[in-house]
PDB file of C-alpha atoms in Angstrom:
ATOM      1  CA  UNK A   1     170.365 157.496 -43.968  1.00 60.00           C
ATOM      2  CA  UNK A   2     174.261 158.435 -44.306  1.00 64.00           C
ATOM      3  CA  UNK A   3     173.391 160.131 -47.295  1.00 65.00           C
ATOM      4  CA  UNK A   4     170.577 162.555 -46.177  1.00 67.00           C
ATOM      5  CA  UNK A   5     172.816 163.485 -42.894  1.00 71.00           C
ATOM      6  CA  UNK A   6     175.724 164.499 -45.864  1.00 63.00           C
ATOM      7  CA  UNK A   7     173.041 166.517 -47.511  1.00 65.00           C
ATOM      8  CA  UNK A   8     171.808 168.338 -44.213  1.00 67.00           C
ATOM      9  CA  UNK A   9     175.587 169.162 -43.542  1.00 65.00           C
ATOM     10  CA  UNK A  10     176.659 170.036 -47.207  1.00 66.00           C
ATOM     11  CA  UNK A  11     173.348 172.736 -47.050  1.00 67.00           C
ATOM     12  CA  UNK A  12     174.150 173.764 -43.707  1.00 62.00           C
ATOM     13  CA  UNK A  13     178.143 174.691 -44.675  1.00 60.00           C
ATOM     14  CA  UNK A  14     176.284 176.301 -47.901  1.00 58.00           C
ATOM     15  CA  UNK A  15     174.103 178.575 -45.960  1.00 55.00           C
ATOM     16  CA  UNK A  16     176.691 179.568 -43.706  1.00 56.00           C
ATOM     17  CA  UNK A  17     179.004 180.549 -46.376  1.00 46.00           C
ATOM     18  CA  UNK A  18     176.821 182.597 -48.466  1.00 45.00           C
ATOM     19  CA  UNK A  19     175.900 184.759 -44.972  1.00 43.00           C
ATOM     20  CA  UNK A  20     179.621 185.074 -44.092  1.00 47.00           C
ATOM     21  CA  UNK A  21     179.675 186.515 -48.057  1.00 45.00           C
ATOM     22  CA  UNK A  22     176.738 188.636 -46.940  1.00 41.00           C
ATOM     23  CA  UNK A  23     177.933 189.655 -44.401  1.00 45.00           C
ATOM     24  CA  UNK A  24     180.895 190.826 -46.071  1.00 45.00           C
ATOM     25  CA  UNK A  25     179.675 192.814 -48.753  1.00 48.00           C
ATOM     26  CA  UNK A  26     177.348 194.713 -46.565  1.00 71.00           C
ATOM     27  CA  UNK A  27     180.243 196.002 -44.631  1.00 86.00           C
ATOM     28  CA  UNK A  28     181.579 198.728 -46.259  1.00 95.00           C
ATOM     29  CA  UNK A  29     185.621 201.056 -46.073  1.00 96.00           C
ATOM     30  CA  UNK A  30     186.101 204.132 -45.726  1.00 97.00           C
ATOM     31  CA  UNK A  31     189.360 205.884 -46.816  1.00 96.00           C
ATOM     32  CA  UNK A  32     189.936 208.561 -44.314  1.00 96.00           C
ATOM     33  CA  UNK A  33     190.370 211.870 -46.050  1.00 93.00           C
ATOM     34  CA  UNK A  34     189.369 210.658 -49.399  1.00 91.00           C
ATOM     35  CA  UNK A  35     191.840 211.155 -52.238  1.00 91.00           C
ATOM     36  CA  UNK A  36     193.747 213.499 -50.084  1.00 92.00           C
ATOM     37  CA  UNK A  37     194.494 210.320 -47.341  1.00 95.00           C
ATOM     38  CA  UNK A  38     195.870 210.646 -43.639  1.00 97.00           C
ATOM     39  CA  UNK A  39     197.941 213.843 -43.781  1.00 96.00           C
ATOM     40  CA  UNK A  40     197.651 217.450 -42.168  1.00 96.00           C
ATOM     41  CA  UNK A  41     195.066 218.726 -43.421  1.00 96.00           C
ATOM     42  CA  UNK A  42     194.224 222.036 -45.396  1.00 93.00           C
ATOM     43  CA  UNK A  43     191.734 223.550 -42.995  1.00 91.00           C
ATOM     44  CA  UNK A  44     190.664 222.136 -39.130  1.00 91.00           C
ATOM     45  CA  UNK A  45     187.124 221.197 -40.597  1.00 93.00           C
ATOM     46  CA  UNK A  46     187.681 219.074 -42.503  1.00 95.00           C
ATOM     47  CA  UNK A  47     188.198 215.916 -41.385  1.00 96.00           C
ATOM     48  CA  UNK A  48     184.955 216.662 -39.022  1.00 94.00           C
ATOM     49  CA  UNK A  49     182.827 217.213 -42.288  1.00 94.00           C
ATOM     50  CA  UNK A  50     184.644 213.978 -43.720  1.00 95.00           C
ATOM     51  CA  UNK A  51     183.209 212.067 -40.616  1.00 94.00           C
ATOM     52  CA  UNK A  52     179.679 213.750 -40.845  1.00 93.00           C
ATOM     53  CA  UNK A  53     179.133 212.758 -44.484  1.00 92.00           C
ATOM     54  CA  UNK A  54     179.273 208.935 -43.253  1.00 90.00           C
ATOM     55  CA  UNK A  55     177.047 206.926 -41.455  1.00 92.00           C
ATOM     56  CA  UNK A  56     179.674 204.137 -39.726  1.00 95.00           C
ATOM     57  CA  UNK A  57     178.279 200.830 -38.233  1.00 95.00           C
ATOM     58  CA  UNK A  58     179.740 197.877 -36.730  1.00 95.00           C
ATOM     59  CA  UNK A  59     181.385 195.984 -39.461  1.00 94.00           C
ATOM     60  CA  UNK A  60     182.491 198.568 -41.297  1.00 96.00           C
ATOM     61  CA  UNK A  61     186.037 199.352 -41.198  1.00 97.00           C
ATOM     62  CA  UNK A  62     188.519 202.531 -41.643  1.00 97.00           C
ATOM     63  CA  UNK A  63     190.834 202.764 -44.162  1.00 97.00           C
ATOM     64  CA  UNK A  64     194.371 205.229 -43.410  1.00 98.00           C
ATOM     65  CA  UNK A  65     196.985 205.819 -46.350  1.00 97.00           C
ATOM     66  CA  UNK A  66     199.858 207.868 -45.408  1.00 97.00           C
ATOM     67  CA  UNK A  67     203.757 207.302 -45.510  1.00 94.00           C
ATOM     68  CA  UNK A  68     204.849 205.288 -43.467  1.00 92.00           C
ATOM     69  CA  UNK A  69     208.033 206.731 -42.794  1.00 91.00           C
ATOM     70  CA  UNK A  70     206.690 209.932 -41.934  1.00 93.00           C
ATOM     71  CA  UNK A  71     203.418 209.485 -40.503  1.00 97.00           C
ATOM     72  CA  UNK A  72     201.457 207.085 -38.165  1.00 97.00           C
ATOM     73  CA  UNK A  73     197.822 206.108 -36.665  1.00 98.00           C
ATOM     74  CA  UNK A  74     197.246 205.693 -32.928  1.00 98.00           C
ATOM     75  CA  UNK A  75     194.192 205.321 -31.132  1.00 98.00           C
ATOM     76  CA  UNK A  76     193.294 207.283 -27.990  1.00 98.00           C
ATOM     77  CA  UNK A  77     191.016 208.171 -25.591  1.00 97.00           C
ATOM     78  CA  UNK A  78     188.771 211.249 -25.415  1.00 97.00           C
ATOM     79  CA  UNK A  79     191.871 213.081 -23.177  1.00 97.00           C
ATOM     80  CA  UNK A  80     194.891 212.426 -25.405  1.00 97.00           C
ATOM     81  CA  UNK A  81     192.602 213.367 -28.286  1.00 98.00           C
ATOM     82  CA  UNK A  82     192.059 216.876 -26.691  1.00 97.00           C
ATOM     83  CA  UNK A  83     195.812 217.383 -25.438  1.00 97.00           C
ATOM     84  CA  UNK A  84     197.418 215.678 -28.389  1.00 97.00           C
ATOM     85  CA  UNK A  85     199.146 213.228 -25.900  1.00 97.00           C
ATOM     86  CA  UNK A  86     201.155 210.735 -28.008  1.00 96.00           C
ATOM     87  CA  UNK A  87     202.993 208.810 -25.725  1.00 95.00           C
ATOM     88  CA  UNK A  88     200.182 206.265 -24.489  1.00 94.00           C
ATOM     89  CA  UNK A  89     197.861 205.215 -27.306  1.00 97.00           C
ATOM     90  CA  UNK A  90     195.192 202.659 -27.201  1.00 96.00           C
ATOM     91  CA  UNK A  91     196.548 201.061 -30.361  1.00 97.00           C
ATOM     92  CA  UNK A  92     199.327 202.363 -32.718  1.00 97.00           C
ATOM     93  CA  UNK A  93     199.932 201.721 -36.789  1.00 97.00           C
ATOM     94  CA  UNK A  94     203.038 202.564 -38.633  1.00 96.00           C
ATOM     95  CA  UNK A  95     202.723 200.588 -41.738  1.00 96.00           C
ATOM     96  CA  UNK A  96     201.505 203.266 -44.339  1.00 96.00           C
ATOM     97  CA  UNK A  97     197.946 201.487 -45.116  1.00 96.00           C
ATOM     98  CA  UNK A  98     196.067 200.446 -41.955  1.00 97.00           C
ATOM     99  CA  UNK A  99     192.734 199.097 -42.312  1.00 97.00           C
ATOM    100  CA  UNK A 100     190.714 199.651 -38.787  1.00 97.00           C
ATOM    101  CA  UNK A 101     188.119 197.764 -38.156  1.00 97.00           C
ATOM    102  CA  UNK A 102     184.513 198.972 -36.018  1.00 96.00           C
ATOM    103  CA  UNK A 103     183.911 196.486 -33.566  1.00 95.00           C
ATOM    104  CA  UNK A 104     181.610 198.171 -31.389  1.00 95.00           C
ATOM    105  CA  UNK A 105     179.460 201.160 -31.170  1.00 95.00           C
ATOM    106  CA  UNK A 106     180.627 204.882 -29.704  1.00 96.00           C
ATOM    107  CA  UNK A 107     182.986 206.672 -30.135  1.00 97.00           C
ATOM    108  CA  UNK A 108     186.535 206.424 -31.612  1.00 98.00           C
ATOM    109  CA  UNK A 109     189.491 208.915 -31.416  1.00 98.00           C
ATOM    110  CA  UNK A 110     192.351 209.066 -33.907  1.00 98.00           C
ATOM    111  CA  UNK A 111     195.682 211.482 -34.027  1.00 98.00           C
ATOM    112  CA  UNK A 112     198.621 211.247 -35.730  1.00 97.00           C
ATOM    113  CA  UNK A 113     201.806 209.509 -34.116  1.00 96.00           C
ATOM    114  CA  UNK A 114     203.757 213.141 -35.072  1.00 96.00           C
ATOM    115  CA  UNK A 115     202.679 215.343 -32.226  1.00 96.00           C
ATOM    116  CA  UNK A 116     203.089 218.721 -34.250  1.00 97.00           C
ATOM    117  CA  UNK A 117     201.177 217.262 -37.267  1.00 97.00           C
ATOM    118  CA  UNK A 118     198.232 216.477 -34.271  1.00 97.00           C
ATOM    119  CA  UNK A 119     198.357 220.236 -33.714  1.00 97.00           C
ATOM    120  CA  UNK A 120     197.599 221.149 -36.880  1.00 96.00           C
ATOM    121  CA  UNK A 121     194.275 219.268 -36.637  1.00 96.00           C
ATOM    122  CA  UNK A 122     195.411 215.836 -38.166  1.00 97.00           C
ATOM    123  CA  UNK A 123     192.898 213.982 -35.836  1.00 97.00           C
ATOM    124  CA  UNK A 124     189.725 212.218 -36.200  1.00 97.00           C
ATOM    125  CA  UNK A 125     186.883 211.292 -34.186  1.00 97.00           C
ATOM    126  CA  UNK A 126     184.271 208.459 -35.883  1.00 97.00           C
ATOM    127  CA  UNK A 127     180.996 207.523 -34.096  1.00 96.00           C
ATOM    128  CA  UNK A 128     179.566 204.233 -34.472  1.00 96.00           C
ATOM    129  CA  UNK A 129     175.413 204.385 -34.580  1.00 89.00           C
ATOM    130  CA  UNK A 130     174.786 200.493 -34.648  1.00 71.00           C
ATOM    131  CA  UNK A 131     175.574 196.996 -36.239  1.00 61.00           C
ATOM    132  CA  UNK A 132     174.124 195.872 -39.495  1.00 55.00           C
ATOM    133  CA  UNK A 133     170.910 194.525 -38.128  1.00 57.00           C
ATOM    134  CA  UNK A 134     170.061 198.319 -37.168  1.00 54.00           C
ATOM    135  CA  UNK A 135     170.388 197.437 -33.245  1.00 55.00           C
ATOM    136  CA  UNK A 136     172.017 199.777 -31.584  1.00 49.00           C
ATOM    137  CA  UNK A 137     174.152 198.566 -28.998  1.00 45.00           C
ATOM    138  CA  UNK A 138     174.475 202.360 -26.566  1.00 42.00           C
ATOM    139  CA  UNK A 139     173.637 201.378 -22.847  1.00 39.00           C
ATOM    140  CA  UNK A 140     169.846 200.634 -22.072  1.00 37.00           C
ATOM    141  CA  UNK A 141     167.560 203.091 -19.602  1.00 37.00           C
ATOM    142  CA  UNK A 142     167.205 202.384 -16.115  1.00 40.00           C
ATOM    143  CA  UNK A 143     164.157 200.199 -15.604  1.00 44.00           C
ATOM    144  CA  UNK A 144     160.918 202.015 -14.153  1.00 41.00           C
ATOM    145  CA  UNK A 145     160.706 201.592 -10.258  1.00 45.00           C
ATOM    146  CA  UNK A 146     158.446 199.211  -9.234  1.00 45.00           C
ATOM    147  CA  UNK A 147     155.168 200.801  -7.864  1.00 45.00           C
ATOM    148  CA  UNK A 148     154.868 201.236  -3.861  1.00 49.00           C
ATOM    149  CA  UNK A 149     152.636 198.818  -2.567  1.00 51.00           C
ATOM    150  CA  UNK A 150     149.180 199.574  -1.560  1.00 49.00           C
ATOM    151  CA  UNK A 151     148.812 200.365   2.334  1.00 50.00           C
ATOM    152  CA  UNK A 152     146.801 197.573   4.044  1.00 50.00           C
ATOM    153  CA  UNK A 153     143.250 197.522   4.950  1.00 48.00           C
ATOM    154  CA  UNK A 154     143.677 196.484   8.506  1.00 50.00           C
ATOM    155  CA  UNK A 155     143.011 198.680  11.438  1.00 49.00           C
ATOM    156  CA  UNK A 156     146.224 199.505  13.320  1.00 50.00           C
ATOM    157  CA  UNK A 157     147.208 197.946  16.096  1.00 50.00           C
ATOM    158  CA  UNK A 158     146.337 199.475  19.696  1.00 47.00           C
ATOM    159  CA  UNK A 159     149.550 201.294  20.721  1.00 50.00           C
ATOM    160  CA  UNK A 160     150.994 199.520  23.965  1.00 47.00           C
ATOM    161  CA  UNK A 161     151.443 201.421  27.137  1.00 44.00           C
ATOM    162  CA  UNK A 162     155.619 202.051  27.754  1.00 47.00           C
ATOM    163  CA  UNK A 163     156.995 199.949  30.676  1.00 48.00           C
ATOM    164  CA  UNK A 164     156.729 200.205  34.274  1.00 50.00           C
ATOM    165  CA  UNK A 165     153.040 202.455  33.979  1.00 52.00           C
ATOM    166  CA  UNK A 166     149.543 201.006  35.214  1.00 53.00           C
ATOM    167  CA  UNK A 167     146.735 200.766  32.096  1.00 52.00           C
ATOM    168  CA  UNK A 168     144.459 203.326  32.883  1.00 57.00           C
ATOM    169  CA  UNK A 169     141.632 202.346  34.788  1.00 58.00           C
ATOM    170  CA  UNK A 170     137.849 201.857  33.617  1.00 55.00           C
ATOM    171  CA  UNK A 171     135.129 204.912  33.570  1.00 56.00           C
ATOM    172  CA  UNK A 172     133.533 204.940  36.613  1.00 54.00           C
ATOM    173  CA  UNK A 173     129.628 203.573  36.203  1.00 55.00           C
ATOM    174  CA  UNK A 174     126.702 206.193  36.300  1.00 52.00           C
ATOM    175  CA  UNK A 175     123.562 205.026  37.207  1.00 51.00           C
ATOM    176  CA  UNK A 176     121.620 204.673  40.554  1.00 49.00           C
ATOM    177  CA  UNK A 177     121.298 201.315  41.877  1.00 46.00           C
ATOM    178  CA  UNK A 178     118.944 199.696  44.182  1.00 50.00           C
ATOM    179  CA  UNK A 179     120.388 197.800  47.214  1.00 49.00           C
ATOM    180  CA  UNK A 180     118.571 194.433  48.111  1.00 50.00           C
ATOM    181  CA  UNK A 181     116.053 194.340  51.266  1.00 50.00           C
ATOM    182  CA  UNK A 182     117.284 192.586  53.893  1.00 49.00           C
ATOM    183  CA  UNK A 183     115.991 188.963  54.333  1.00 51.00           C
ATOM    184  CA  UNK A 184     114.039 188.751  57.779  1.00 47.00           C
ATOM    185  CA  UNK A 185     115.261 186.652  60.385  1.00 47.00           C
ATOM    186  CA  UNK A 186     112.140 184.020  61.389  1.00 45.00           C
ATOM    187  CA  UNK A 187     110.975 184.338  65.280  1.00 42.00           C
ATOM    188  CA  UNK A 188     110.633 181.558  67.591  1.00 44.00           C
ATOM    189  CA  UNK A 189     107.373 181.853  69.573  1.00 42.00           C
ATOM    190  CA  UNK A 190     107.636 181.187  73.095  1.00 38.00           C
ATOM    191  CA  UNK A 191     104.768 178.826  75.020  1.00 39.00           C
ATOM    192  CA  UNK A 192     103.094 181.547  76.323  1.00 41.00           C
ATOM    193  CA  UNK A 193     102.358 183.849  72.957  1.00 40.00           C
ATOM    194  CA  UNK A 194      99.402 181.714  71.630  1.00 39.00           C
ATOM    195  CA  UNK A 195      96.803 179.680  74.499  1.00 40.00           C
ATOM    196  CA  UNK A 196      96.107 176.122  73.431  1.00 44.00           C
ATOM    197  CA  UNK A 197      92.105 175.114  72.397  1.00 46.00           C
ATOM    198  CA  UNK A 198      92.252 173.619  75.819  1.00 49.00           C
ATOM    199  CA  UNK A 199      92.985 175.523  77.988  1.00 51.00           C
ATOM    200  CA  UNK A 200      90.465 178.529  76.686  1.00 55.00           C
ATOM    201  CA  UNK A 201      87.469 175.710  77.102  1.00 56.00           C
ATOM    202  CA  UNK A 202      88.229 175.215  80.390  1.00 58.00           C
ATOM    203  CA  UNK A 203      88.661 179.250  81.339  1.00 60.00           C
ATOM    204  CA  UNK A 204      84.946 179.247  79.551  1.00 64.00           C
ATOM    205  CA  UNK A 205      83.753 176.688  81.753  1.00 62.00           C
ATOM    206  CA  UNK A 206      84.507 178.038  85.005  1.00 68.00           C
ATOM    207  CA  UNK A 207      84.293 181.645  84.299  1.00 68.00           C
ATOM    208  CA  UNK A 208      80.327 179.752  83.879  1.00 64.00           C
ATOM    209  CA  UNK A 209      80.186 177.774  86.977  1.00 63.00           C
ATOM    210  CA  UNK A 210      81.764 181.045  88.827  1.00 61.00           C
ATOM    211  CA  UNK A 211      78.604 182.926  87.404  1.00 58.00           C
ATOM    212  CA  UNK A 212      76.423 180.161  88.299  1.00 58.00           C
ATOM    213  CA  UNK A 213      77.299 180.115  91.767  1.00 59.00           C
ATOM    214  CA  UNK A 214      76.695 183.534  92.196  1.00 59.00           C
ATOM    215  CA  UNK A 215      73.236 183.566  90.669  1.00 56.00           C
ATOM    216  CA  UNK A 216      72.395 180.692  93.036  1.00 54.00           C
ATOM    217  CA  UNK A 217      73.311 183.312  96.287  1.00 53.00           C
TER     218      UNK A 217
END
């Protein structure tokens, strides 16, 4: 068991190694200038064409040869590039051989430490693309906005009347309309509206005797 977790580690340290030689070997100098090195150069092309003949990526690394009694390297920004500003570099190298490495992609500005020899065009700008992988590392777009949502189906609410007025009042109804008849009022009948069976018999019977009477005179 000891033994396999040695082999796992030896073949792990292995691997590791051979990408850091890799690694390495894939990165590649450049001497700045060529044969001619870091000095004031013959026309104010040309280290511009030296830098456009390259393709630089992160690893690689920038070599400057110049004397170093006479000559130095600073890094700058894009400002003291363009003015020749020497008295706040970035980075500054005095020791005749200076080996610059590429860290990160963009831009990078150069000049010499001797103001007068800046002048005369001994500057360079070098623009790293990407990293060995081919990623490049320059700032991603903007995400797309997000699209507006869709307006809701629902019917809008009624719009409330402002404080301190009445809702408006109902249409009047059209229409005719019939009123209800009056419910009659029953009668009492008095004694004397309607004779009793009775009392008509007995009119009969002497309104008979009374003609009687007379046919008998």
């Amino acid at each position: 068991m000891v033994r396999n977790i040695k082999n796992t580690m030896l073949r792990g340290l292995g691997l590791m190694c051979l990408f850091m030689i890799v690694n390495k070997t894939c990165a590649r100098e450049f001497a700045v200038g060529g044969a001619t090195g870091w000095t004031v150069p013959s026309g104010s092309q040309v280290y511009s064409q030296w830098a456009e003949q390259s393709r630089f990526q992160i690893g690689d690394s920038l070599l400057f040869v110049y004397q170093p009694n006479q000559d130095s390297v600073l890094q700058v920004t894009r400002d003291a590039y363009d003015s020749c500003n020497t008295d706040a570099p970035t980075a500054k190298f005095a020791d005749g051989k200076t080996s610059f490495a590429l860290t990160h992609s963009g831009p990078y500005y150069f000049i010499s430490g001797n103001k007068d020899n800046c002048k005369k065009n001994e500057k360079l700008v070098v623009i790293v693309m990407a990293d060995r992988n081919g990623n490049n590392n320059t700032t991603s777009s903007p995400p797309l906005p997000s699209p507006a949502p869709a307006p809701s189906s629902l019917p809008p609410s009624p719009e409330l009347a402002p404080s301190g007025e009445s809702p408006p009042s109902p249409p009047p109804m059209t229409g005719s309309f019939e009123t209800p008849a009056p419910t009659p009022t029953p009668t009492q009948e008095t004694p004397n509206s309607a004779a009793s069976p009775s009392s008509s018999f007995l009119a009969s019977l002497l309104g008979a005797a009374f003609a009687s009477t007379l046919l008998l005179h």
